[in-house]
PDB file of C-alpha atoms in Angstrom:
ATOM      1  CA  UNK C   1     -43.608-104.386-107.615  1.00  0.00           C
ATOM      2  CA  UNK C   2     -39.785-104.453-107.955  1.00  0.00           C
ATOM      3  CA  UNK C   3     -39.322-101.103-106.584  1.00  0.00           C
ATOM      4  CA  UNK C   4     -41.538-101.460-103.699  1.00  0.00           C
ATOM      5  CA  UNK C   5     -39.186-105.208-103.221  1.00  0.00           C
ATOM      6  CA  UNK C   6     -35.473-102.864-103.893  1.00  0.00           C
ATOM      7  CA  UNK C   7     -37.276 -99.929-101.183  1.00  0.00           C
ATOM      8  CA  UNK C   8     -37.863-102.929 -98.701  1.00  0.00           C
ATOM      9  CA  UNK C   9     -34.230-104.484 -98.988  1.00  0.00           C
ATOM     10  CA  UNK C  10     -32.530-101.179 -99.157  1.00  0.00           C
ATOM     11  CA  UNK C  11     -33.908 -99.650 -96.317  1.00  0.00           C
ATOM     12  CA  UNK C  12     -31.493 -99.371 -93.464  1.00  0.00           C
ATOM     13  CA  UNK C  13     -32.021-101.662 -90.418  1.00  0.00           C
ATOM     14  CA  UNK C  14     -30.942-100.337 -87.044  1.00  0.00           C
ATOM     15  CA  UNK C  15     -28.937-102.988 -84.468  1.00  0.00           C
ATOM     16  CA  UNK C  16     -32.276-103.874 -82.720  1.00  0.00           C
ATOM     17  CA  UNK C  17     -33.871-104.721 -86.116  1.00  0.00           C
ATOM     18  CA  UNK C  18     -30.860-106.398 -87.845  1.00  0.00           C
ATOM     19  CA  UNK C  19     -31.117-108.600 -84.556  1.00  0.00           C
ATOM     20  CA  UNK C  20     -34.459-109.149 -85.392  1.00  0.00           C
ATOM     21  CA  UNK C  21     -33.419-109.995 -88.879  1.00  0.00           C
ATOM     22  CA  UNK C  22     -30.717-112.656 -87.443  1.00  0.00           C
ATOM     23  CA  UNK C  23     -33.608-114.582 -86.188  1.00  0.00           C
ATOM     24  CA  UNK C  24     -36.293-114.582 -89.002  1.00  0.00           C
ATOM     25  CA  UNK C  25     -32.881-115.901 -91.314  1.00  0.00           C
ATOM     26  CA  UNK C  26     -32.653-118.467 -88.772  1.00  0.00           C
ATOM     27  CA  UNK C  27     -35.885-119.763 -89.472  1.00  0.00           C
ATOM     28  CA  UNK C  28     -35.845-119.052 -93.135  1.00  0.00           C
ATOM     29  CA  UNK C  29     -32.438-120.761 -93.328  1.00  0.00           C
ATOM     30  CA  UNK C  30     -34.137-123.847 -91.773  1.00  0.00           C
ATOM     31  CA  UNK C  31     -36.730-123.693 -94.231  1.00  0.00           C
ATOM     32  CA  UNK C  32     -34.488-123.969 -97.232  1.00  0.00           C
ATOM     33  CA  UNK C  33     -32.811-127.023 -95.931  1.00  0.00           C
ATOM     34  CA  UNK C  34     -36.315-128.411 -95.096  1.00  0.00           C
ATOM     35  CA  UNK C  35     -37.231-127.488 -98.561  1.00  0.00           C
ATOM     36  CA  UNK C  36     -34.488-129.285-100.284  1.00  0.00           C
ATOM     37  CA  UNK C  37     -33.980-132.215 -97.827  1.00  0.00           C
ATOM     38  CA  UNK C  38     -37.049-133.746 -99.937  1.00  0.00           C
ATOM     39  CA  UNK C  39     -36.063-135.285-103.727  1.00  0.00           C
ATOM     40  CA  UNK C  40     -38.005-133.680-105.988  1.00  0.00           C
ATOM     41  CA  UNK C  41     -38.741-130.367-104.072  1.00  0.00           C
ATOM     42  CA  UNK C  42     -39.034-127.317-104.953  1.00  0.00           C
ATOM     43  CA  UNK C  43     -41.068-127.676-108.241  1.00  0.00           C
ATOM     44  CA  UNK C  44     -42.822-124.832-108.731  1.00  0.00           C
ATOM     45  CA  UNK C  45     -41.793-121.028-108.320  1.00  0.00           C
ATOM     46  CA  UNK C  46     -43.945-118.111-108.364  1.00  0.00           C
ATOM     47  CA  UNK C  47     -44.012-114.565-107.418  1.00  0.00           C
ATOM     48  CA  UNK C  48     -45.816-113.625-104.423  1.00  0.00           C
ATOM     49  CA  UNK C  49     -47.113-109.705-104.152  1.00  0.00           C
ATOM     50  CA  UNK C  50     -48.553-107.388-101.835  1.00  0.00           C
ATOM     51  CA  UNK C  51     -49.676-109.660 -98.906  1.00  0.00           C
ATOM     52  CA  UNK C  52     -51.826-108.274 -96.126  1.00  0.00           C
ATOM     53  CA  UNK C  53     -51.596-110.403 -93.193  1.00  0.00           C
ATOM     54  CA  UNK C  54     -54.640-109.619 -91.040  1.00  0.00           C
ATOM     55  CA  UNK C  55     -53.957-111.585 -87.273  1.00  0.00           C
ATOM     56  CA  UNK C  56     -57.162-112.478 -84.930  1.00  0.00           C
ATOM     57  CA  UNK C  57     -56.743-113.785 -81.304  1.00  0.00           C
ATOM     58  CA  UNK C  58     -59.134-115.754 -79.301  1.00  0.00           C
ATOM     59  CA  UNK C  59     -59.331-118.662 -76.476  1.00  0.00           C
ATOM     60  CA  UNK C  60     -56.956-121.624 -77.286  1.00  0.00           C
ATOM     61  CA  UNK C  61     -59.896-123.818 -76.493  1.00  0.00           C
ATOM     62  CA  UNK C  62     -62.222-122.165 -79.003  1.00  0.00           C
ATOM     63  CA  UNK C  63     -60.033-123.320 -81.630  1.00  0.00           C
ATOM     64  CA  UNK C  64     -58.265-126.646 -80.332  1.00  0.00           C
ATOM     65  CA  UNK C  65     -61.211-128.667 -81.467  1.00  0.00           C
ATOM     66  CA  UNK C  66     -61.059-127.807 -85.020  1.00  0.00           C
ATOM     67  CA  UNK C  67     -57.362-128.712 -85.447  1.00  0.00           C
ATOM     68  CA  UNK C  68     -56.850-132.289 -85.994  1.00  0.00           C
ATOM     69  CA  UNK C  69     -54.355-134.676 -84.845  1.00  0.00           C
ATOM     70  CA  UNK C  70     -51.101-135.203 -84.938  1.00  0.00           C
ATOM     71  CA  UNK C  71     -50.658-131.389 -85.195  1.00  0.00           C
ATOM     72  CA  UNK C  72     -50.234-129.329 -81.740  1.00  0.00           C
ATOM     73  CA  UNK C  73     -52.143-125.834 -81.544  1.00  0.00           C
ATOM     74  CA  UNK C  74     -49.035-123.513 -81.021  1.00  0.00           C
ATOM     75  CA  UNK C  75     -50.049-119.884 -78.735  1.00  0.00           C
ATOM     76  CA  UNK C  76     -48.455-116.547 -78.808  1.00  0.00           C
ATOM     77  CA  UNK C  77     -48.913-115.176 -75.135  1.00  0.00           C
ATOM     78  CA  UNK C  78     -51.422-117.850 -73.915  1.00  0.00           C
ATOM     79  CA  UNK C  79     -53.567-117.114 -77.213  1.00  0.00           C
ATOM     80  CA  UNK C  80     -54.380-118.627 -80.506  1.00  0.00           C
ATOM     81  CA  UNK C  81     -54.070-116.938 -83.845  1.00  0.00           C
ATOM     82  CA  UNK C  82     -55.926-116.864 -87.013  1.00  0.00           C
ATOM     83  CA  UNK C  83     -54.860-114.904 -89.632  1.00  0.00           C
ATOM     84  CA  UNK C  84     -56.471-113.826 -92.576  1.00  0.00           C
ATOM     85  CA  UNK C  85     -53.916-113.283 -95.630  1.00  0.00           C
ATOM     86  CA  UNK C  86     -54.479-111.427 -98.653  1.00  0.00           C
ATOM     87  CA  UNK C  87     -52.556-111.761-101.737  1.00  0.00           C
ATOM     88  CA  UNK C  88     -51.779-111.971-105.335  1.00  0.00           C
ATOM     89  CA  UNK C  89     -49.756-115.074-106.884  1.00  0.00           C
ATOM     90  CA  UNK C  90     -48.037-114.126-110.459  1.00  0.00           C
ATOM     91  CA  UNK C  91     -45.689-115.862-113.124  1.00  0.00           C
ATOM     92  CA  UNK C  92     -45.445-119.345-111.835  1.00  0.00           C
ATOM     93  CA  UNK C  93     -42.798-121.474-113.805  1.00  0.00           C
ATOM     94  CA  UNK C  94     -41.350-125.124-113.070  1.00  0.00           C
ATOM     95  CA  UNK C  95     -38.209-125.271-111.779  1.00  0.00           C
ATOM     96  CA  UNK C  96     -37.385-128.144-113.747  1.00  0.00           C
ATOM     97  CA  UNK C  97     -38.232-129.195-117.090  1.00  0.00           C
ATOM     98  CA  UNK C  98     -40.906-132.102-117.840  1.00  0.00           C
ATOM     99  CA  UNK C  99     -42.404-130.868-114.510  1.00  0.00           C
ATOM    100  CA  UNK C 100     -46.145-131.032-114.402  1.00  0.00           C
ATOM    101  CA  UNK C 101     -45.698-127.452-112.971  1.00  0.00           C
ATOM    102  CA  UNK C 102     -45.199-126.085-116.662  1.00  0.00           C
ATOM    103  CA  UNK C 103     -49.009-126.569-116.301  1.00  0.00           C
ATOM    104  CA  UNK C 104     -49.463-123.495-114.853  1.00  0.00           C
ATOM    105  CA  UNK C 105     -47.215-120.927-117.051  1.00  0.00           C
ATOM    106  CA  UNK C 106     -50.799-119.581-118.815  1.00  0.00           C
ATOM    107  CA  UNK C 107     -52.124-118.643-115.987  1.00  0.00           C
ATOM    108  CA  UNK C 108     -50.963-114.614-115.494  1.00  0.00           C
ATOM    109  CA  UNK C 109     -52.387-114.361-112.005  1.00  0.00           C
ATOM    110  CA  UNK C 110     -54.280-115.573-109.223  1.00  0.00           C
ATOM    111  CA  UNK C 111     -55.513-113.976-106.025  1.00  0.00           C
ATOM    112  CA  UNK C 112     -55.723-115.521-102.861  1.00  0.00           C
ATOM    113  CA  UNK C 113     -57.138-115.400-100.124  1.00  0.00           C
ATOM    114  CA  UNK C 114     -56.601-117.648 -96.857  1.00  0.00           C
ATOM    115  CA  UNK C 115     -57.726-118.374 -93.827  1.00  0.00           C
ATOM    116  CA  UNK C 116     -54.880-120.093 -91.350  1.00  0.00           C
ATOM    117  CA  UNK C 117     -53.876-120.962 -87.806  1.00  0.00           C
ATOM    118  CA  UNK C 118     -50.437-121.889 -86.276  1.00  0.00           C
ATOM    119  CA  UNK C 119     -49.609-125.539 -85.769  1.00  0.00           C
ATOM    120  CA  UNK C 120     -46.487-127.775 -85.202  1.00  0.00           C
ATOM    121  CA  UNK C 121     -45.863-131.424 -86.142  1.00  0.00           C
ATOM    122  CA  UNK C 122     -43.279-132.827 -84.117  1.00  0.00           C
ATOM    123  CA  UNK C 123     -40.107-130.129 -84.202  1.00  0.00           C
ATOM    124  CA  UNK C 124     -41.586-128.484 -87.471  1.00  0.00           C
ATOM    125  CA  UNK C 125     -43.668-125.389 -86.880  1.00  0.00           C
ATOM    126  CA  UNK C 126     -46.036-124.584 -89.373  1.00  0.00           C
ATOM    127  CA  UNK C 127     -49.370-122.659 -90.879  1.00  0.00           C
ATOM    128  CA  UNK C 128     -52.273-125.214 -90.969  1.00  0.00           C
ATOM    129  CA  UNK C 129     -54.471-123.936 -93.820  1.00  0.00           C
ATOM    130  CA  UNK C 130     -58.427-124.002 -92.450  1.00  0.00           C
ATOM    131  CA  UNK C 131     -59.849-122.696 -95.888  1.00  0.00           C
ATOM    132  CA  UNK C 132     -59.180-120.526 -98.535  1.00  0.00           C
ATOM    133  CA  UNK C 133     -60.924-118.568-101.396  1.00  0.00           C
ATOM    134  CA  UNK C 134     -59.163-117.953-104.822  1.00  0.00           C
ATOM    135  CA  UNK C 135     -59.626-116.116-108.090  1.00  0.00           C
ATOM    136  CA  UNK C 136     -60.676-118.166-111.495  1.00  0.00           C
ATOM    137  CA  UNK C 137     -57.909-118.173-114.025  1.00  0.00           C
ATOM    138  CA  UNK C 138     -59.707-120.446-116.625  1.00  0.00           C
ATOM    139  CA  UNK C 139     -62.304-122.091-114.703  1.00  0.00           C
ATOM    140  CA  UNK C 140     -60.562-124.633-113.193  1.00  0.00           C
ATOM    141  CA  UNK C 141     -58.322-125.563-109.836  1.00  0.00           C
ATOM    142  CA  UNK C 142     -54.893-123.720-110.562  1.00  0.00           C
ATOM    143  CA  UNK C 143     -52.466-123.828-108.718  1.00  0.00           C
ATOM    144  CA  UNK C 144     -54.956-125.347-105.346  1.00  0.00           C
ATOM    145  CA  UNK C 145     -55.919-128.359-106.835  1.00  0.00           C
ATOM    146  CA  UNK C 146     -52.429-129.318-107.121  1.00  0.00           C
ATOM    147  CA  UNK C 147     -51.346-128.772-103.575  1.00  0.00           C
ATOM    148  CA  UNK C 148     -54.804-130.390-102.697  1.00  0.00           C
ATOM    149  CA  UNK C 149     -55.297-127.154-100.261  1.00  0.00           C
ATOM    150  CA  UNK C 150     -59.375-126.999 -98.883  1.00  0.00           C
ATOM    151  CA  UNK C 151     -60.871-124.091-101.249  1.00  0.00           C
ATOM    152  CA  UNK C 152     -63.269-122.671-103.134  1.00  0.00           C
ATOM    153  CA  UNK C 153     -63.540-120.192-106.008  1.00  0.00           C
ATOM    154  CA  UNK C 154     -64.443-116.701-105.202  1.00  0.00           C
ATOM    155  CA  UNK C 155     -64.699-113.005-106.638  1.00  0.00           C
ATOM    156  CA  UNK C 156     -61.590-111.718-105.299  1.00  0.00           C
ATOM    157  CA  UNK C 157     -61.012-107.808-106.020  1.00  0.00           C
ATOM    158  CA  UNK C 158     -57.534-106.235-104.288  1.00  0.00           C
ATOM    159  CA  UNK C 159     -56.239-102.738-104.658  1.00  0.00           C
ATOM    160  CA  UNK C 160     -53.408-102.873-102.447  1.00  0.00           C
ATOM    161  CA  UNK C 161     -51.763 -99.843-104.136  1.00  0.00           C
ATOM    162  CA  UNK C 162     -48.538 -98.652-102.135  1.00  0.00           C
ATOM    163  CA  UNK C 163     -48.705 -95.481-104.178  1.00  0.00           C
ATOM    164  CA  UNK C 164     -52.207 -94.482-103.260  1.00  0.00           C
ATOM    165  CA  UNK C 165     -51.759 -94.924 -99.606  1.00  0.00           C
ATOM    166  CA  UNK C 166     -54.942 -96.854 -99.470  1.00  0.00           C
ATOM    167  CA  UNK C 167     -55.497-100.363 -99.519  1.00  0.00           C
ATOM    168  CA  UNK C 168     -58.794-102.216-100.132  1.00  0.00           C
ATOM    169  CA  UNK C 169     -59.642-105.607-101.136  1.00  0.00           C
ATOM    170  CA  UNK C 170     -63.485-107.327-101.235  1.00  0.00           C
ATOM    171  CA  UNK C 171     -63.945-110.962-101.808  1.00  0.00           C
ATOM    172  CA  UNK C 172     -67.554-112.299-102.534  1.00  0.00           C
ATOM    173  CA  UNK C 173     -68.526-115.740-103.518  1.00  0.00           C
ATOM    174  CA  UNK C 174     -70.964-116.628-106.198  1.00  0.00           C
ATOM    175  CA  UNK C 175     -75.122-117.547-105.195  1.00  0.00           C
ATOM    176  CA  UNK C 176     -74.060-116.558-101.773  1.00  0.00           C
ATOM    177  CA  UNK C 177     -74.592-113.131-100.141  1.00  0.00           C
ATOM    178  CA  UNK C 178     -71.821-112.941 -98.047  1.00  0.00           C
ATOM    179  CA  UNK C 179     -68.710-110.787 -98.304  1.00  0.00           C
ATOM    180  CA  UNK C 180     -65.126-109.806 -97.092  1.00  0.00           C
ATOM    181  CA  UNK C 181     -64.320-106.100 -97.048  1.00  0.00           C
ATOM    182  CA  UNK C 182     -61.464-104.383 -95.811  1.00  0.00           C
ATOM    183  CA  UNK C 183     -59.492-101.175 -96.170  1.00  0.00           C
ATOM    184  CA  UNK C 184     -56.287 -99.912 -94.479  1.00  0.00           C
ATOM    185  CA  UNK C 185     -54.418 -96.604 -94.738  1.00  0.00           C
ATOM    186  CA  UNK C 186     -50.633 -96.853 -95.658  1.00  0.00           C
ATOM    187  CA  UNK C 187     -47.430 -94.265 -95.976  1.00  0.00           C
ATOM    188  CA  UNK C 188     -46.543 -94.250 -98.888  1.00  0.00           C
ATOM    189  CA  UNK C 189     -43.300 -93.710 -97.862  1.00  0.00           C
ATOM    190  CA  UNK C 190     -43.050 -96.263 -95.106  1.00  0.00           C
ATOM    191  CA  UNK C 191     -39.634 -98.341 -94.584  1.00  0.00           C
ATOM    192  CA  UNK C 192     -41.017-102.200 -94.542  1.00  0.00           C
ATOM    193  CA  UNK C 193     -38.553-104.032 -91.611  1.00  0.00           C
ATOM    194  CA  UNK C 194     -38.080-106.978 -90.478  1.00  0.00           C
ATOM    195  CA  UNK C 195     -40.897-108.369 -87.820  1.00  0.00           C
ATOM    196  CA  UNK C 196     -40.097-107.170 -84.208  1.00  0.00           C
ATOM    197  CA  UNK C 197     -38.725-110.138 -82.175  1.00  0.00           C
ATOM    198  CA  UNK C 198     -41.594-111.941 -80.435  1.00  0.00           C
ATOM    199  CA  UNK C 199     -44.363-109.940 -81.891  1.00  0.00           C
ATOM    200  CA  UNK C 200     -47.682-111.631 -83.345  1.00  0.00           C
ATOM    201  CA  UNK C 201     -46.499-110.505 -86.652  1.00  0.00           C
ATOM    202  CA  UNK C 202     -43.156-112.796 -86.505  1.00  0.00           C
ATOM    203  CA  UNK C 203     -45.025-115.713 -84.856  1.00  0.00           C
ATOM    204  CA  UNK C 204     -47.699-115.528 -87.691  1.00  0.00           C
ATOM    205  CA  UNK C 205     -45.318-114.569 -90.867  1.00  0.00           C
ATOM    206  CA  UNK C 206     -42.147-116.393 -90.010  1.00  0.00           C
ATOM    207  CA  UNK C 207     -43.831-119.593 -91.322  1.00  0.00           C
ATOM    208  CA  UNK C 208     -42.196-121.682 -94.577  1.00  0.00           C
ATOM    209  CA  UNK C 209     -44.389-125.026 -93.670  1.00  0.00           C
ATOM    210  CA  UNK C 210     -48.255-125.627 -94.659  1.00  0.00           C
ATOM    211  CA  UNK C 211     -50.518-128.136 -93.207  1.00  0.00           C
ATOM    212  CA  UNK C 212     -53.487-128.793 -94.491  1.00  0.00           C
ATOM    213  CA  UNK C 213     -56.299-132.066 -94.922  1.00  0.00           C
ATOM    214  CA  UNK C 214     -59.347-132.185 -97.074  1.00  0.00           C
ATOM    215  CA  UNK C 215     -61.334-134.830 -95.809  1.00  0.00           C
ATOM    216  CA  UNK C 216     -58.430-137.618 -95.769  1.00  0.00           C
ATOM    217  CA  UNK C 217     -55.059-137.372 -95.237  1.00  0.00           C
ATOM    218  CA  UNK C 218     -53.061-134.835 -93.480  1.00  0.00           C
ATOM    219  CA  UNK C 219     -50.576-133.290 -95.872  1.00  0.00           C
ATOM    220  CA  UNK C 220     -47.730-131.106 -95.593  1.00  0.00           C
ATOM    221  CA  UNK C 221     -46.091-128.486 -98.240  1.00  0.00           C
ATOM    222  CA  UNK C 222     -42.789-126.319 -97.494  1.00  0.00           C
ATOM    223  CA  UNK C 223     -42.161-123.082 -99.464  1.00  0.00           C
ATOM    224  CA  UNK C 224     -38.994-120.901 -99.094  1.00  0.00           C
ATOM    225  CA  UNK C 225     -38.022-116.894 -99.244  1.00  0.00           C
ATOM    226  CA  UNK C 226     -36.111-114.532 -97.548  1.00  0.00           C
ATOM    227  CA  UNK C 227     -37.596-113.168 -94.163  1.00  0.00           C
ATOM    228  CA  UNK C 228     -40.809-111.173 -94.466  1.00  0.00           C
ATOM    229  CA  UNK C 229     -40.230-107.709 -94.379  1.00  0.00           C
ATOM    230  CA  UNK C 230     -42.884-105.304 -93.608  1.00  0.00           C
ATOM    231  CA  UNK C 231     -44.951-102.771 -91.683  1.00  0.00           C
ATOM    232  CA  UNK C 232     -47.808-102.554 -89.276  1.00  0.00           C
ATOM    233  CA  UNK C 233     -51.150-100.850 -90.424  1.00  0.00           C
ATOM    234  CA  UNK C 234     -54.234 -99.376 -89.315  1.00  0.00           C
ATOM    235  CA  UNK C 235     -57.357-102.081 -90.495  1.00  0.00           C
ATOM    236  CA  UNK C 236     -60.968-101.275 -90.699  1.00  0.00           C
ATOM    237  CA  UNK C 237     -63.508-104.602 -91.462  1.00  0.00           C
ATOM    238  CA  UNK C 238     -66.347-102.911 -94.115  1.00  0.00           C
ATOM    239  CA  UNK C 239     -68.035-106.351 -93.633  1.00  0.00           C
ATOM    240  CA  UNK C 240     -66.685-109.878 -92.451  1.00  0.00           C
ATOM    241  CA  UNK C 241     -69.622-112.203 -93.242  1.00  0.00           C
ATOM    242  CA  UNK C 242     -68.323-114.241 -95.552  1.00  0.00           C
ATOM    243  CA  UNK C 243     -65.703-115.672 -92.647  1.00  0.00           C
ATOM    244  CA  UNK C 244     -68.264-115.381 -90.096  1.00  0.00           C
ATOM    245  CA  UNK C 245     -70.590-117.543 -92.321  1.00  0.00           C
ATOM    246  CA  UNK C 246     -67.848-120.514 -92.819  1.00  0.00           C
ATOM    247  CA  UNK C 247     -66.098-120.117 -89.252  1.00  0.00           C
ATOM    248  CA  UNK C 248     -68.965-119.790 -86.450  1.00  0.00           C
ATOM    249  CA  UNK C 249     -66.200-119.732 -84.001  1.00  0.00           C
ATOM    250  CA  UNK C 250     -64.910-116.585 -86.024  1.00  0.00           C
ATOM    251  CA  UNK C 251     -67.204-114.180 -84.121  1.00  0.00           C
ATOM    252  CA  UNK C 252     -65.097-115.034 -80.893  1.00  0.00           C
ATOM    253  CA  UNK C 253     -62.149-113.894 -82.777  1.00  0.00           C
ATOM    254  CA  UNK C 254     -60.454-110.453 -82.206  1.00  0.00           C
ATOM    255  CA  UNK C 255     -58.071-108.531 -84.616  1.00  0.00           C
ATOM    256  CA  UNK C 256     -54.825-107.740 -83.010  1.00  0.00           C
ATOM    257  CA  UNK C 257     -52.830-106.493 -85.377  1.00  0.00           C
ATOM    258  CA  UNK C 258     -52.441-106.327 -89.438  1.00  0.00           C
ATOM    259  CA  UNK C 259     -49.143-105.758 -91.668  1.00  0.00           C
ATOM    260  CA  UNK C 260     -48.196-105.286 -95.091  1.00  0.00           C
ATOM    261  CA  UNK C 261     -45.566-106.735 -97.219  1.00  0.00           C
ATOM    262  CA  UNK C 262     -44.160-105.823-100.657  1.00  0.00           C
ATOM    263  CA  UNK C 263     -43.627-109.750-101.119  1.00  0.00           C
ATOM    264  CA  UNK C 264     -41.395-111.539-103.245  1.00  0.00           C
ATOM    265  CA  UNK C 265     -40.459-112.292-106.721  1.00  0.00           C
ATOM    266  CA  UNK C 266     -38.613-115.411-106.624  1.00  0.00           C
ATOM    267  CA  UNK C 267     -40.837-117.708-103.689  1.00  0.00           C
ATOM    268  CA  UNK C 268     -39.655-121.860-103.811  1.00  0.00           C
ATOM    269  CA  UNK C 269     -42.780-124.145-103.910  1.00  0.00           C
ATOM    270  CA  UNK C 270     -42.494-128.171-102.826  1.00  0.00           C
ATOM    271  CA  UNK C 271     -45.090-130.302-103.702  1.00  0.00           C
ATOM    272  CA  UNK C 272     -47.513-131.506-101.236  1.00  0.00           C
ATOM    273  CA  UNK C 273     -46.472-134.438 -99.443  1.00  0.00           C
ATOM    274  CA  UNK C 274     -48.554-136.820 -96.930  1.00  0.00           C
ATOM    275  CA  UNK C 275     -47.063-136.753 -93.157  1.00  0.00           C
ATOM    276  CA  UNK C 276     -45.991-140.182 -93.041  1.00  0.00           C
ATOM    277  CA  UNK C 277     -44.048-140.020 -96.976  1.00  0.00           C
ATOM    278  CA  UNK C 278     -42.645-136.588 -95.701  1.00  0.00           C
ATOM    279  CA  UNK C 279     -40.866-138.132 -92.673  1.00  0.00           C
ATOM    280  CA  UNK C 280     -39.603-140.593 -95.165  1.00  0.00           C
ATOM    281  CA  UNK C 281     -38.952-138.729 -97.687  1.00  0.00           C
ATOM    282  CA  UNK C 282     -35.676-136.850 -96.684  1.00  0.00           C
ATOM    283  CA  UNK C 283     -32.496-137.356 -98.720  1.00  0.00           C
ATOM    284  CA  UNK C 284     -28.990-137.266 -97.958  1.00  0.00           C
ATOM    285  CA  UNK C 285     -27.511-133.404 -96.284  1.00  0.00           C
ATOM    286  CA  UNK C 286     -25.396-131.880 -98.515  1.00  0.00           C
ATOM    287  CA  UNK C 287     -23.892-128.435 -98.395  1.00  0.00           C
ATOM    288  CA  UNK C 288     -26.294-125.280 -98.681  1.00  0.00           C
ATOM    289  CA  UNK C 289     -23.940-124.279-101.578  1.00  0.00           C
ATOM    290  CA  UNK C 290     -24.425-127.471-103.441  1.00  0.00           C
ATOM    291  CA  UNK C 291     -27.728-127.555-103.012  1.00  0.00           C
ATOM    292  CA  UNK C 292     -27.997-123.640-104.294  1.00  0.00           C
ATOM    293  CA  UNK C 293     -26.505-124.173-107.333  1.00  0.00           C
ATOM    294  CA  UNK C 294     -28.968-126.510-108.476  1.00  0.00           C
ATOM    295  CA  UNK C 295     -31.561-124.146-108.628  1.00  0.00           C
ATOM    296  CA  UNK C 296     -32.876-122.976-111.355  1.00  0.00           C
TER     297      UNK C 296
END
């Protein structure tokens, strides 16, 4: 993992993609104030590795109906998006001590895998989590049940092995016959870059908000990292049931295009807040330095 991360930051960016660069900081930059506008946030870091982002198009008024108010269904050229992202959570420590976060230092690993569609609540833009599937550490909720996000436990199996040049990944779910199969060819030399400016892949990616509800409340979550660097690939669906069996509108959706990231090794976590506490919630500006060196 840290020499696919080093390869990714290393690799030299040419003026067209450092300008891309200059805008995905913008939003990430954003983010972080976001982030730490909020007392109490972040709480929680973790290590995020080897995400596939898999992005589906279809007719905004397919989806509109499922995404609930006050959020606004945001379009990339006149179409809605869906992606489907792939990936594996590791080392998740508090960032501050007595946090209920130190919960979750046992637990080595978890995959995940979620199903999302762009949103934005009032200036904020943001990923509003549909559903999501993810691995059993011990049995119990970790770390889902304490954002509150809408999941279930599943059999999630991911080889996404930069040095093979092949990635795979299969997610079933317990008394149910469905499944999730994918594969996807990769160099294994490939140069991950920055996401081309106004592609899918930086409307989908660039994203540091969540939105989700589970039956009551909406809530909101904010994470921060540096801008996503990666690299398109070439996707073929072994099976797509399982999404096809939760989302009926799924089988109106088309894949447009999928990318790989090395991830990160340091991501910021905030707690989940409700809408109306979040817009409440915001302390005091202070500098980006000040507010840096409080970090862990």
């Amino acid at each position: 993992m840290k020499s696919e991360t080093a390869l990714a930051l290393a690799s030299p960016l040419s003026p067209r993609r450092q300008s891309c660069y200059s805008n995905a900081s913008a939003a990430s930059d954003a983010a972080r104030r976001r982030l730490l506008s909020v007392k109490g946030d972040p709480f929680l870091l973790a290590d995020w590795e080897r995400a596939l982002f898999m992005h589906f198009v279809l007719a905004p008024e397919v989806l509109r109906p499922y995404v609930p108010e006050p959020f606004e269904l945001e379009l990339h050229e006149g179409r809605a998006c869906v992606s489907v992202v792939a990936l594996t959570m590791r080392r998740f420590r508090a960032c501050r001590r007595a946090a209920l976060a130190w919960l979750l230092r046992p637990v080595a690993q978890q995959r995940f895998l979620n199903v999302r569609t762009y949103v934005r609540w009032r200036d904020e833009p943001g990923a509003l989590f549909l559903w999501g599937w993810l691995s059993k550490p011990f049995r119990v909720g970790l770390p889902g049940a304490m954002f509150g996000l809408p999941y279930a436990f599943a059999s999630l199996d991911y080889d996404h092995q930069l040095e093979s040049g092949l990635l795979r990944g299969v997610a079933r779910v317990e008394a149910c016959s469905h499944r999730f199969a994918y594969r996807a060819a990769i160099d294994r030399k490939t140069a991950f870059q920055p996401c081309p400016a106004g592609s899918l892949a930086e409307f989908a990616m660039e994203r540091y908000t969540g939105f989700f509800c589970r039956g009551g409340p909406r809530r909101v979550f904010r994470a921060w990292h540096p801008p996503w660097l990666q690299a398109a690939i070439d996707l073929e669906f072994e099976e797509d049931s399982l999404l096809r069996a939760r989302f009926p509108w799924f089988k109106e959706a088309r894949l447009a295009a999928s990318n790989f990231a090395p991830g990160f090794e340091r991501v910021w976590l905030g707690r989940a807040h409700r809408l109306e506490r979040a817009a409440r919630a915001v302390r005091p500006r202070r500098s980006v330095l000040s507010a840096f060196y409080e970090m862990p």
